[in-house]
Every structure is written in structure tokens, then in C-alpha cells.
Coordinates of C-alpha atoms and ligand atoms in Angstrom, one line a residue:
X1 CA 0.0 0.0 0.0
X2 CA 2.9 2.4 0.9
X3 CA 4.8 1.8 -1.9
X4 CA 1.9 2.2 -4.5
X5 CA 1.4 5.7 -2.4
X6 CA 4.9 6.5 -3.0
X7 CA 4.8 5.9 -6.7
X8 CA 1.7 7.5 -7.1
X9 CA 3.0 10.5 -5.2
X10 CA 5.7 11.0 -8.3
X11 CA 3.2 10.3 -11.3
X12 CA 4.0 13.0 -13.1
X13 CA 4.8 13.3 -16.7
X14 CA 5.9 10.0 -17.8
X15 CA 6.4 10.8 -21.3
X16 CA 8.9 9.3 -23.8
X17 CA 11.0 13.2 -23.4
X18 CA 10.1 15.2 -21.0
X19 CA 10.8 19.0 -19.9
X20 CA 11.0 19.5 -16.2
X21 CA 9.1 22.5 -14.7
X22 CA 12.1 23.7 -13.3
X23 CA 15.3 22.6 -11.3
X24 CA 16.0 18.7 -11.4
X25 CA 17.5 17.1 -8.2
X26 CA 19.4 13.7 -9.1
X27 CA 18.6 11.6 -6.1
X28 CA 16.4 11.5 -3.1
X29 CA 18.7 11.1 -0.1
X30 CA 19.2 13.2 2.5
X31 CA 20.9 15.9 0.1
X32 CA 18.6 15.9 -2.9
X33 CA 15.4 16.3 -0.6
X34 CA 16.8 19.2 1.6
X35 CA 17.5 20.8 -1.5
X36 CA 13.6 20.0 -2.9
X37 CA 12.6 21.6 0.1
X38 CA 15.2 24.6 0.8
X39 CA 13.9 25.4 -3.0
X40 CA 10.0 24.8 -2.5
X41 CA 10.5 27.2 0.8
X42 CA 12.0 29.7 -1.3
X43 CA 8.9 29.2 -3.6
X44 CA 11.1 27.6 -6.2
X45 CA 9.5 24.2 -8.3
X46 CA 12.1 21.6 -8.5
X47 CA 11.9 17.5 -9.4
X48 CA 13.5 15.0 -7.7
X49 CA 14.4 12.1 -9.8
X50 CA 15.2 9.0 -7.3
X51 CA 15.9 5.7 -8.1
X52 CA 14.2 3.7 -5.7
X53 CA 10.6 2.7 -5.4
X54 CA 10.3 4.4 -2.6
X55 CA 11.7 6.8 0.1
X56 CA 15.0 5.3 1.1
X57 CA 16.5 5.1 4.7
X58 CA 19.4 2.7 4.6
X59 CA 21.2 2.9 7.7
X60 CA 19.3 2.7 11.3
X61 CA 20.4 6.3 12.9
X62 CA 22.3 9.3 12.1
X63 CA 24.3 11.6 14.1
X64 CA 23.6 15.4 13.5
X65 CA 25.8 18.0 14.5
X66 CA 25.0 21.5 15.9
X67 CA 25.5 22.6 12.3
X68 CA 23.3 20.2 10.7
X69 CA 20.1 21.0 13.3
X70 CA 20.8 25.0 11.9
X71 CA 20.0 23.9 8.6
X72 CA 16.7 22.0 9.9
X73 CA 16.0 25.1 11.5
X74 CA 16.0 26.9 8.2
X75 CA 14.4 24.0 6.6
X76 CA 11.4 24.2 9.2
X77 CA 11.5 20.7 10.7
X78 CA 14.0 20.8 13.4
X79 CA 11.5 21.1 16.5
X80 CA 9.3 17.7 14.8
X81 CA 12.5 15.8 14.6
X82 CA 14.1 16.5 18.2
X83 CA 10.7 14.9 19.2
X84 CA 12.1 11.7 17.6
X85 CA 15.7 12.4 18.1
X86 CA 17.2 10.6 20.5
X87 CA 18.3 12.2 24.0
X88 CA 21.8 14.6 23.2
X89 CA 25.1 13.0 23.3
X90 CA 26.9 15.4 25.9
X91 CA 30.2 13.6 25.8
X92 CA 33.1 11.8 23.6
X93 CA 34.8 9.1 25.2
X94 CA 38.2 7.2 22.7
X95 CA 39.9 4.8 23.9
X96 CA 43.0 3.0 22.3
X97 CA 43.9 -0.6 23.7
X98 CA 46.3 -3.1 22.6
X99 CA 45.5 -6.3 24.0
X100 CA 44.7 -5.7 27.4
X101 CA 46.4 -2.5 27.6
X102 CA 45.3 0.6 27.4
X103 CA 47.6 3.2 25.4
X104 CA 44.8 5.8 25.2
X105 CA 41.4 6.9 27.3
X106 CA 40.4 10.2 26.6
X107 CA 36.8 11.8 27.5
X108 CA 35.5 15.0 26.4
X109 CA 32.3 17.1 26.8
X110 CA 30.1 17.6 23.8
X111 CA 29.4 21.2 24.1
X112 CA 27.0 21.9 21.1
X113 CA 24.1 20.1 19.9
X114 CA 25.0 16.6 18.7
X115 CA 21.5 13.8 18.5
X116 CA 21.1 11.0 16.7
X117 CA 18.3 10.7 14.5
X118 CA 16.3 7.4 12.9
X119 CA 16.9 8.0 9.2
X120 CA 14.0 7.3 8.3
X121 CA 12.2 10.3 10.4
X122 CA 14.9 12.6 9.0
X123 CA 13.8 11.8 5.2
X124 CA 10.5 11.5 6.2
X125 CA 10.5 15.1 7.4
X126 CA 12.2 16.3 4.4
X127 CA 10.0 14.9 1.8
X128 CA 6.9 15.3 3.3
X129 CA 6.2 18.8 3.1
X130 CA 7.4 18.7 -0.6
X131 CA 4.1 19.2 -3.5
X132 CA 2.8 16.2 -4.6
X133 CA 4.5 14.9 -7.9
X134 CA 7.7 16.6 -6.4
X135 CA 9.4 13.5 -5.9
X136 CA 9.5 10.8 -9.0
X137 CA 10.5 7.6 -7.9
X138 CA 11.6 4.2 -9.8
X139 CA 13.8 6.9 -12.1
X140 CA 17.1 6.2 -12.5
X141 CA 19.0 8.8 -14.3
X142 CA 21.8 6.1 -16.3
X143 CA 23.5 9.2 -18.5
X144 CA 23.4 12.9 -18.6
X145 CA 24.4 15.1 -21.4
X146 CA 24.9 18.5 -22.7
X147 CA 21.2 19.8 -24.0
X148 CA 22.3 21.3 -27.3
X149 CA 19.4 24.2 -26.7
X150 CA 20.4 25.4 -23.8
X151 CA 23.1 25.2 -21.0
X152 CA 20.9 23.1 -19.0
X153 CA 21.5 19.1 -19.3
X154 CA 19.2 16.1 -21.3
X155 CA 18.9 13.2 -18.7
X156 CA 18.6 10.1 -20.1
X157 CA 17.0 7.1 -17.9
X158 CA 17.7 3.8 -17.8
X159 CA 13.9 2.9 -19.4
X160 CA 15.6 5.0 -22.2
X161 CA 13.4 8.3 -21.8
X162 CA 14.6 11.4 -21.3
X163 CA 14.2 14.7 -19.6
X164 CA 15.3 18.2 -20.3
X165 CA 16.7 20.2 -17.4
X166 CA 17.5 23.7 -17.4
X167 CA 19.2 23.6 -14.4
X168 CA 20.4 19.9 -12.6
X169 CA 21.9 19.0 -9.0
X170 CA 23.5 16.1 -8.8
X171 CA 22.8 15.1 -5.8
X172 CA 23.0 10.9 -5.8
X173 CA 25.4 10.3 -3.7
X174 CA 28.4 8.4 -4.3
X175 CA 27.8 6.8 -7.6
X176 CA 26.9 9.9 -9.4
X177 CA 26.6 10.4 -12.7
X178 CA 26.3 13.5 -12.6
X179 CA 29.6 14.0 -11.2
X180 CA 31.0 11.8 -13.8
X181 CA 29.3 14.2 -16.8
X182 CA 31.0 17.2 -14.6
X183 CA 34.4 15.2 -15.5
X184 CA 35.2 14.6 -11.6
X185 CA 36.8 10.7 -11.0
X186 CA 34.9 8.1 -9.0
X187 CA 35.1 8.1 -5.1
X188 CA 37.6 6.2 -3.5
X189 CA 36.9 3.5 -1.3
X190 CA 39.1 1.9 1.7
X191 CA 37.8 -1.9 1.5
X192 CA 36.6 -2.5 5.3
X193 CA 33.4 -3.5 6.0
X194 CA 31.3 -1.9 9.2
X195 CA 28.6 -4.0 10.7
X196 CA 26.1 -1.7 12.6
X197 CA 22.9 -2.5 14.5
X198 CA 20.8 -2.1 17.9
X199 CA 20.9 -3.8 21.0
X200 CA 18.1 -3.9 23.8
X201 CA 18.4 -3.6 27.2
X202 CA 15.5 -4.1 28.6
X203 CA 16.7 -3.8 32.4
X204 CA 19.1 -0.5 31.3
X205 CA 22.0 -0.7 30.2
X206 CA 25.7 -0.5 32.2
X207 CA 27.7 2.4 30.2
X208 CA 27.8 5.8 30.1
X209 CA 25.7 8.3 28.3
X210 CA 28.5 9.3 25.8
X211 CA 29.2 8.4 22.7
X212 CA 32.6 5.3 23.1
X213 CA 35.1 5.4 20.0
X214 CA 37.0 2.1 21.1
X215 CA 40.2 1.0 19.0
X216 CA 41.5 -2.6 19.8
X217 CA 44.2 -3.7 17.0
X218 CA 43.1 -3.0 13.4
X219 CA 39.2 -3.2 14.6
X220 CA 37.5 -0.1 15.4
X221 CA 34.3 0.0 17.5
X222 CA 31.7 2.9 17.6
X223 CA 28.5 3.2 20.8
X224 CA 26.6 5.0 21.8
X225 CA 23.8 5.2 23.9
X226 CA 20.3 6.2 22.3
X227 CA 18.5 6.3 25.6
X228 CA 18.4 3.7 28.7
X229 CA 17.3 0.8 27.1
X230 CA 18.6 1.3 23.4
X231 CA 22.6 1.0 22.2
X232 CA 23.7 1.1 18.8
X233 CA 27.2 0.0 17.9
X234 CA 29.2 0.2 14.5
X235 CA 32.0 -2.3 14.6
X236 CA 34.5 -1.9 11.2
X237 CA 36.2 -4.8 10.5
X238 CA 40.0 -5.2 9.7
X239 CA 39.7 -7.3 6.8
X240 CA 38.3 -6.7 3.3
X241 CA 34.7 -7.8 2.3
X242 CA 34.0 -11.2 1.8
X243 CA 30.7 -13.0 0.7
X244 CA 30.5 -13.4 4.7
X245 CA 30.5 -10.0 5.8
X246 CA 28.3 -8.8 2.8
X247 CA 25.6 -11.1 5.2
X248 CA 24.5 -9.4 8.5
X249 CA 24.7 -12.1 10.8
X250 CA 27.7 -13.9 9.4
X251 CA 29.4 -10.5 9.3
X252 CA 28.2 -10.3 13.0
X253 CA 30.0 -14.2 13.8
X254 CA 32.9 -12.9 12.3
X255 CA 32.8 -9.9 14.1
X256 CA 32.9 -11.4 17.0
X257 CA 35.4 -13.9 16.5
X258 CA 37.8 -10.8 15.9
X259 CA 36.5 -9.3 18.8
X260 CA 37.6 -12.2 20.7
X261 CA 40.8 -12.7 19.2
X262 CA 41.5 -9.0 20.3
X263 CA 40.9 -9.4 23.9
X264 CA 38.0 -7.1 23.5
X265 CA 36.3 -5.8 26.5
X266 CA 33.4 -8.5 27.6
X267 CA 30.7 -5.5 27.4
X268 CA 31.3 -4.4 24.1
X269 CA 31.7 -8.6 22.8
X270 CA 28.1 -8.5 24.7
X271 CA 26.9 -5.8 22.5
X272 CA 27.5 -7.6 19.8
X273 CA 26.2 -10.6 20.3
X274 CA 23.1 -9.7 21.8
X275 CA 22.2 -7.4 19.2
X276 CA 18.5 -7.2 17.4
X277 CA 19.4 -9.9 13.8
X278 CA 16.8 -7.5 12.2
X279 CA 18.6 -4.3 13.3
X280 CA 22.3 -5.4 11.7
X281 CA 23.3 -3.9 8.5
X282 CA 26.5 -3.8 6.4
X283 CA 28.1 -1.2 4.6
X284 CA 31.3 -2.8 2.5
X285 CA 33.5 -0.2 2.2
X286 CA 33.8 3.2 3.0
X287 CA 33.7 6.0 0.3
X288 CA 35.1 9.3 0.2
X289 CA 36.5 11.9 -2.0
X290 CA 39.9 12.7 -1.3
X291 CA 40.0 16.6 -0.3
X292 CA 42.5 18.0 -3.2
X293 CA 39.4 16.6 -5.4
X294 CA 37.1 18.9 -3.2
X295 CA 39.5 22.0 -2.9
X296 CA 39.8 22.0 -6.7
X297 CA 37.4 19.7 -8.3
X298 CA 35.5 21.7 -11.3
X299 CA 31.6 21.6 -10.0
X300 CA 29.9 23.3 -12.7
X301 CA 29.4 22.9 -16.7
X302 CA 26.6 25.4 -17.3
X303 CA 23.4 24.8 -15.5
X304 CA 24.8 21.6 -14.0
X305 CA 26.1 21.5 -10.7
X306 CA 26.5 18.8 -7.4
X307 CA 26.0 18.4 -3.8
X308 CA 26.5 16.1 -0.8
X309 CA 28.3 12.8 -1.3
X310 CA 28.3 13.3 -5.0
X311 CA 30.6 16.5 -4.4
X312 CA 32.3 15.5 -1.2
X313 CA 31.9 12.0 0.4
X314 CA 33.7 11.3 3.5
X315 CA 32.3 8.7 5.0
X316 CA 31.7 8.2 8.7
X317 CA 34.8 9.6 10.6
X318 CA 34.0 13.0 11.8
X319 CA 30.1 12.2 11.2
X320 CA 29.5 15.2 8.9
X321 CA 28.7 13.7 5.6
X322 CA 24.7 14.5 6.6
X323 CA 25.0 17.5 7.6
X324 CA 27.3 18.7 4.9
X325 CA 25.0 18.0 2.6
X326 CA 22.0 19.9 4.4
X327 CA 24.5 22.7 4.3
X328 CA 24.8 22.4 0.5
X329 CA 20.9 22.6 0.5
X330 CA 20.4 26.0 2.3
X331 CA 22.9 27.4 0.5
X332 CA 22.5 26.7 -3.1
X333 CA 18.6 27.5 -2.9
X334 CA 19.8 30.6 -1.2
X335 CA 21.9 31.6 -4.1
X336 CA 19.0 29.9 -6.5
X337 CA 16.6 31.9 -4.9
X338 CA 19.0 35.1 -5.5
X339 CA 19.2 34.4 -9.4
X340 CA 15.4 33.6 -9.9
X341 CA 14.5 37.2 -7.8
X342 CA 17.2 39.3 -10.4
X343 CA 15.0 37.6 -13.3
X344 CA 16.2 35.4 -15.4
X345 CA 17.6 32.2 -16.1
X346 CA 21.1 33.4 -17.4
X347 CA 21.7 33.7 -13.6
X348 CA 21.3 30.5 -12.7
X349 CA 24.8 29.4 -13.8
X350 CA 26.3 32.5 -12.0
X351 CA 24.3 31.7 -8.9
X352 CA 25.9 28.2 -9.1
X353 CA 29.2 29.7 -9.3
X354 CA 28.3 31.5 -5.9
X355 CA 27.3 28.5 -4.3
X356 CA 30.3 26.9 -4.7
X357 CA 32.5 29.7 -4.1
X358 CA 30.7 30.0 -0.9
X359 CA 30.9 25.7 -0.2
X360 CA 34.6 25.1 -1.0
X361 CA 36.7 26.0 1.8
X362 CA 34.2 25.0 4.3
X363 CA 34.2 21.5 2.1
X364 CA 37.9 21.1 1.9
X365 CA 38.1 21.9 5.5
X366 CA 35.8 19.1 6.3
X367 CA 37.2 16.6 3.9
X368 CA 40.8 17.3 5.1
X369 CA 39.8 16.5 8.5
X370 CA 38.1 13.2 7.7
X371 CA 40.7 12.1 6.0
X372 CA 42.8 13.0 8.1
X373 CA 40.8 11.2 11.7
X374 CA 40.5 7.8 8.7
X375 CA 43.9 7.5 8.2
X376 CA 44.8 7.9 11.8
X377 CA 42.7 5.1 12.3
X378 CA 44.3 2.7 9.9
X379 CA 47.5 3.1 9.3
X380 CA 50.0 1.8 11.7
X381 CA 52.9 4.2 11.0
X382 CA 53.8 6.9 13.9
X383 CA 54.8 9.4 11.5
X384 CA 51.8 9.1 9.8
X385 CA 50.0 9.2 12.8
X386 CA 51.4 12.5 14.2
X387 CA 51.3 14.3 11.0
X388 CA 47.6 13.8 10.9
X389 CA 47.6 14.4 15.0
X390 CA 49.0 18.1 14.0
X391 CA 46.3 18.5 11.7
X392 CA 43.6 17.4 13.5
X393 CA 44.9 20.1 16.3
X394 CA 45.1 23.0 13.8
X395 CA 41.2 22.4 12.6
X396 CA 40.0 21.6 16.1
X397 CA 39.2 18.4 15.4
X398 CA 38.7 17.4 19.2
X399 CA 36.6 20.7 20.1
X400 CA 34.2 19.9 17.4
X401 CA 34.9 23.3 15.4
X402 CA 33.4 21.8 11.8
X403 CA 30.4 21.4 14.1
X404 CA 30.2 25.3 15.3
X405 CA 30.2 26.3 11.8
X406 CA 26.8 28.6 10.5
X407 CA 26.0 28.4 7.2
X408 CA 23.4 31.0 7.5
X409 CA 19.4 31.7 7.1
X410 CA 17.7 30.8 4.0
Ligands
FAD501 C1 28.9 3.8 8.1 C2 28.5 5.3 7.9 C3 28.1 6.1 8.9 C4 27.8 7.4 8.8 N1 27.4 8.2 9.8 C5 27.1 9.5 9.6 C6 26.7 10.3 10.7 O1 26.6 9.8 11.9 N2 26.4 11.6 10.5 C7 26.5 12.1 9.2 O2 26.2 13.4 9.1 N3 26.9 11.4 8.2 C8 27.2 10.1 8.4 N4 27.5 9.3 7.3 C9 27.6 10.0 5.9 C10 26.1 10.1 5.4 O3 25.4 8.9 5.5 C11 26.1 10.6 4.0 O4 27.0 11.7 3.9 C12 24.7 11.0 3.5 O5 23.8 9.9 3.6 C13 24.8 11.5 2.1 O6 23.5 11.9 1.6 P1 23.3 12.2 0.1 O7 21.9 12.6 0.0 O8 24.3 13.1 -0.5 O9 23.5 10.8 -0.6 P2 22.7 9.4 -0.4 O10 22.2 9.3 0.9 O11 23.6 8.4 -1.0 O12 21.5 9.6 -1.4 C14 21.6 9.4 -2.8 C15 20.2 9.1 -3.4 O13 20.3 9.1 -4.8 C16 19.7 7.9 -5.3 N5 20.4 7.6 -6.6 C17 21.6 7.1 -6.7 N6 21.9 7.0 -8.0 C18 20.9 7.5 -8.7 C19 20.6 7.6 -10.1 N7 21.5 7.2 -11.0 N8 19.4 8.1 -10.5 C20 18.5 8.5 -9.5 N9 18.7 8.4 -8.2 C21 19.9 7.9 -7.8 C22 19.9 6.9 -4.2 O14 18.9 5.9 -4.3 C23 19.7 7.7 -2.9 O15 18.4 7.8 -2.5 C24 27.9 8.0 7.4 C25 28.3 7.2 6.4 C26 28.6 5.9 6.6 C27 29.0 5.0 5.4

């Protein structure tokens, strides 16, 4: 029933070529919809194209930053989503062991905003004050070209029909092909699968309120507490994905059996084994765009642009990628907005050029530390990791400063 819904709600114009009433997003993620409705609140028709048959929510929760819960201030649905949000993560807690040693074990307040939100209420928010027909779904965009009669682009799907934009965001993540018409090289990936899910406690649970980055060996765990009952856990694995770990609960066997092998703590081998089978899920590697791509990438041809991971994917080491991209929403229907009030579509490219102008250092800055905090975490080399130690202190890394950062009212 919810699926015919969904289709239904993005009905629109199925013709064999098609012009869009306006701006078309590329992908319905976190990104493309935030930008669907930073437009629609600036009274701006856009289309989302999104590949699924539905809204999609992969992933069971996501932390937002301070900076990210700005953005869904400007967007209009922070105050429904802290109803759902789960209770504030107030303090950082990372501890390094090596076998039953413990070479690190430091713990640090939280000072600014910092909840973890179900997905799926996040998109939910985002989509659903959008126009009916704003979303289309089961529309996957398989090329994208030049439009020969204009500087906008002529999508081509993978049913073989096409659509005319005058103006295109790619905003489909890491596989975008939009980002590939722009001329930008794939993401990168560092082969490690993480295993993630939920575990219930239904007498409470013994840890802290805080959220635990715990590095034993080459495995790296991730917890935190969602409220007295509820713990989530990410554990990356050391090895590269097999057909095992692309399986939840054989990824969760094997997890364990490094956990053991590791000495890991008996609480956090607990977590994992008593964890909900329906709540695991594995992500095989980890995708990001290395930051020289983002501090010099070229993000425009014409009318065609990106945003979120499609421009700047960085995976899940400073926990920004989310909120990144909700910043890349306000501020490229602010500049959108800008062009459409001085009349005319010839600004649209220059309005473009504005936004990212306005996104790349903040980008780079983000990306760099990312980087940075992943490549602490796997390579073994002290140089390495005190290079990356001096880097992480000059952008704040520790105090959370990427989070502080105000990208402004829409
Ligand atoms: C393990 C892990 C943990 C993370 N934790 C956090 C966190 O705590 N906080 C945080 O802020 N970030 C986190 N991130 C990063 C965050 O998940 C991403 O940055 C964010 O989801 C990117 O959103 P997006 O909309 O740009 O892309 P996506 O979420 O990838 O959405 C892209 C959309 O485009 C659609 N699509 C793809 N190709 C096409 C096509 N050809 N045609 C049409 N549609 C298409 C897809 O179906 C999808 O709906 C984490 C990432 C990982 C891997």
C-alpha cells in the first residue's frame, strides 16, 4: 500500500521526453530532498528524480551535529525531529587498547548540539512537506548530457526516456553520474566492512551516556547510547569484504570472532552478540573523495552542478557527511533563490558559481579533517599518525569546530 502511495505521489509526466518544470535534483537522499525543500520554501518548483521505489532510509540512525540541526531550523522541521531524536550526546569518550592495555582513554564534553536521528524520520521530514508529484520515484537517471538548446542538461533514464533540465543538482550520492558528466573521477573506497545495529536492554544498560570510540588492533568499534534501554554500535572490520560479511549475521560471527581474538572488553563482545538480527546492516566499504578533489574539483558545466556525497563524500569519521550536505541545500537554494528574484535564467549558472565559491573551503576543511581522523585510524605508522595528530589540532578536530560552523538563514 505504501509503496503504491509512493509511486503514485511521483506520477507525473511519464512521457517518452520530457521537460521539467524547473530545477532537477538527481537523487532522493538526504541531500537531494533538503535541497527539494530549501527550493520549494523559497517558492522555487524543482523534481526529484530517485531511483528507488520508494523513500529510502538505509542505515538505522544518524548523528547530527549543531551545524546540521541549523540547517533544519532553516528547513522548518527541526523542533518535529528533536521529538524523535534521541536524547543529546553530551560527551566523547576514545579509547586505544592493545590487548589488554590501554595506550589511550580520553573523554570530552560535547558542548554543542550533537542527536542521533532514525533515518528514516529525517527523510520523512524532508520529503513530506514537498508538492505532490515533487518526488518521482523508480527513475534512475543512467547518462546525462549537454542539451544542445540550452546550457541546461538532457537526462537520459535507464527505461531510455529522457528529460530536459534547465538547471540539474547532482545530488545521488556516491555513484553519481552526474559527477561523472562534470568530468570529476569516482570516489575512492578503503575496502573495510562496518557491521552496525541495535541492542536492547531491557533492564538498562551498564555504560555511560557518551558516545565510546573504542580502537582494539586493526578493529574499530563505535557506541553509543540512544537512551536507557537502546545502544547502537558500529564495529569496522580489519579485513576486506568477503561473501560473509556482505551477510549481517555472518558478518556479525565474524565480528565477533575478531573481537575475541582481540581481547576485547566482555561488554562491548556483549553488545554484539546480543544485538537485534533485524537491526544489523553492512556497509562494504567506505567512500570518500579525497579533499584536493574537493578543494579544486571543477563543479559546474553550465546549468549543472553537485552536492553532498556526490561532491564531497567522506564517509563516517567525523560524522559530517549529513550534515554537509544539508548545508549544500540552504545554500544553493539561497543563491538559486537570489538568481530567480534578479529575473532570469542566465543567472542560474552564475548563482551556481556563488554557491560553490561560498561551499569550497568549508568542504575542503571538512574533507581534510576526515581524511585525516581515517587515516589515523588505519595506518600503523607513527609518522603518519602524528602528521595527521598536528592536523587534527590546527582544525580543532577534538573541540568539534566543523560542528560550530553557520552556514546562515535561508
Ligand atoms: C557507516 C557510515 C556512517 C555514517 N554516519 C554518519 C553520521 O553519523 N552523521 C553524518 O552526518 N553522516 C554520516 N555518514 C555519511 C552520510 O550517510 C552521507 O553523507 C549522507 O547519507 C549523504 O547523503 P546524500 O543525499 O548526499 O547521498 P545518499 O544518501 O547516498 O542519497 C543518494 C540518493 O540518490 C539515489 N540515486 C543514486 N543513484 C541514482 C541515479 N542514477 N538516479 C536516480 N537516483 C539515484 C539513491 O537511491 C539515494 O536515494 C555515514 C556514512 C557511513 C558510510
Amino acid at each position: 500500500m505504501e509503496e503504491e502511495e509512493e509511486e503514485s505521489r511521483g506520477s507525473i509526466g511519464n512521457d517518452m521526453e520530457a521537460e521539467a518544470p524547473g530545477i532537477v535534483i538527481a537523487g532522493g537522499g538526504i541531500c537531494g530532498l533538503a535541497t527539494a525543500l530549501a527550493l520549494h520554501r523559497k517558492g522555487i518548483a524543482s523534481l526529484v528524480l530517485e531511483k528507488s521505489k520508494t523513500l529510502r532510509a538505509e542505515g538505522a540512525v544518524i548523528g547530527v551535529h549543531a551545524n546540521g540541526w541549523h540547517v533544519l531550523e532553516q528547513l522548518g522541521v527541526a523542533a518535529e525531529l528533536r521529538e524523535t531524536a534521541h536524547a543529546p550526546i553530551t560527551a566523547f569518550h576514545d579509547v586505544r587498547r592493545q590487548g589488554n592495555k590501554i595506550t589511550r582513554d580520553d573523554q570530552y564534553p560535547v558542548r554543542t548540539e550533537f542527536r542521533c536521528l532514525n533515518r528514516k524520520d529525517l527523510i520523512e521530514a524532508l520529503a513530506k512537506d514537498l508538492p505532490a508529484g515533487a518526488i518521482r520515484f523508480g527513475c534512475q537517471i543512467a547518462a546525462v548530457h549537454e542539451d544542445p538548446s540550452s546550457h541546461g542538461a538532457l537526462l537520459t533514464m535507464v527505461d531510455g526516456t529522457t528529460i530536459k533540465a534547465k538547471a540539474l543538482i547532482g545530488c545521488e550520492g556516491t555513484c553519481s553520474v552526474v559527477a561523472k558528466y562534470l568530468g570529476l573521477p569516482p570516489v575512492r573506497a578503503i575496502p573495510r566492512p562496518v557491521l552496525r545495529g541495535f541492542t536492547r536492554y531491557p533492564h538498562g544498560h551498564p555504560f555511560e551516556d557518551e558516545f565510546l570510540r573504542l580502537s582494539v588492533g586493526e578493529i574499530f568499534i563505535g557506541r553509543f547510547t540512544l537512551n536507557e534501554n537502546l545502544v547502537h554500535f558500529s564495529v569496522t572490520m580489519p579485513d576486506p569484504p568477503t561473501e560473509l560479511t556482505r551477510d549481517p549475521k555472518k558478518a556479525r560471527g565474524l565480528a565477533l570472532e575478531d573481537l575475541q581474538r582481540l581481547q576485547c572488553p566482555a561488554e562491548i563482545i556483549d553488545l554484539v552478540r546480543e544485538s537485534d538480527p533485524a537491526s544489523l546492516n553492512v556497509v562494504t566499504k567506505l567512500l570518500y573523495r579525497p579533499p584536493w578533489e574537493v578543494a579544486f574539483g571543477g563543479f559546474q558545466k553550465g546549468t549543472v552542478t553537485i552536492a553532498g556525497d556526490a561532491m564531497h563524500a567522506m564517509g563516517p569519521f567525523i560524522g559530517q557527511g549529513g550534515s554537509a550536505g544539508l548545508e549544500d541545500a540552504v545554500v544553493l537554494a539561497r543563491a538559486l533563490a537570489r538568481a530567480v528574484g534578479a529575473g532570469g535564467e542566465e543567472m542560474v549558472g552564475k548563482a551556481i558559481a556563488e554557491y560553490i565559491r561560498e561551499r569550497r573551503l568549508r568542504l575542503a576543511r571538512l574533507s581534510l579533517e576526515s581524511f585525516v581522523v581515517g587515516l589515523v585510524a588505519r595506518s600503523p605508522s607513527p609518522v603518519t599518525t602524528l602528521a595527521c595528530a598536528a592536523v587534527s589540532m590546527l582544525l580543532g578536530t577534538r573541540s568539534h569546530e566543523h560542528a560550530k560552523y553557520d552556514c546562515g538563514r535561508l
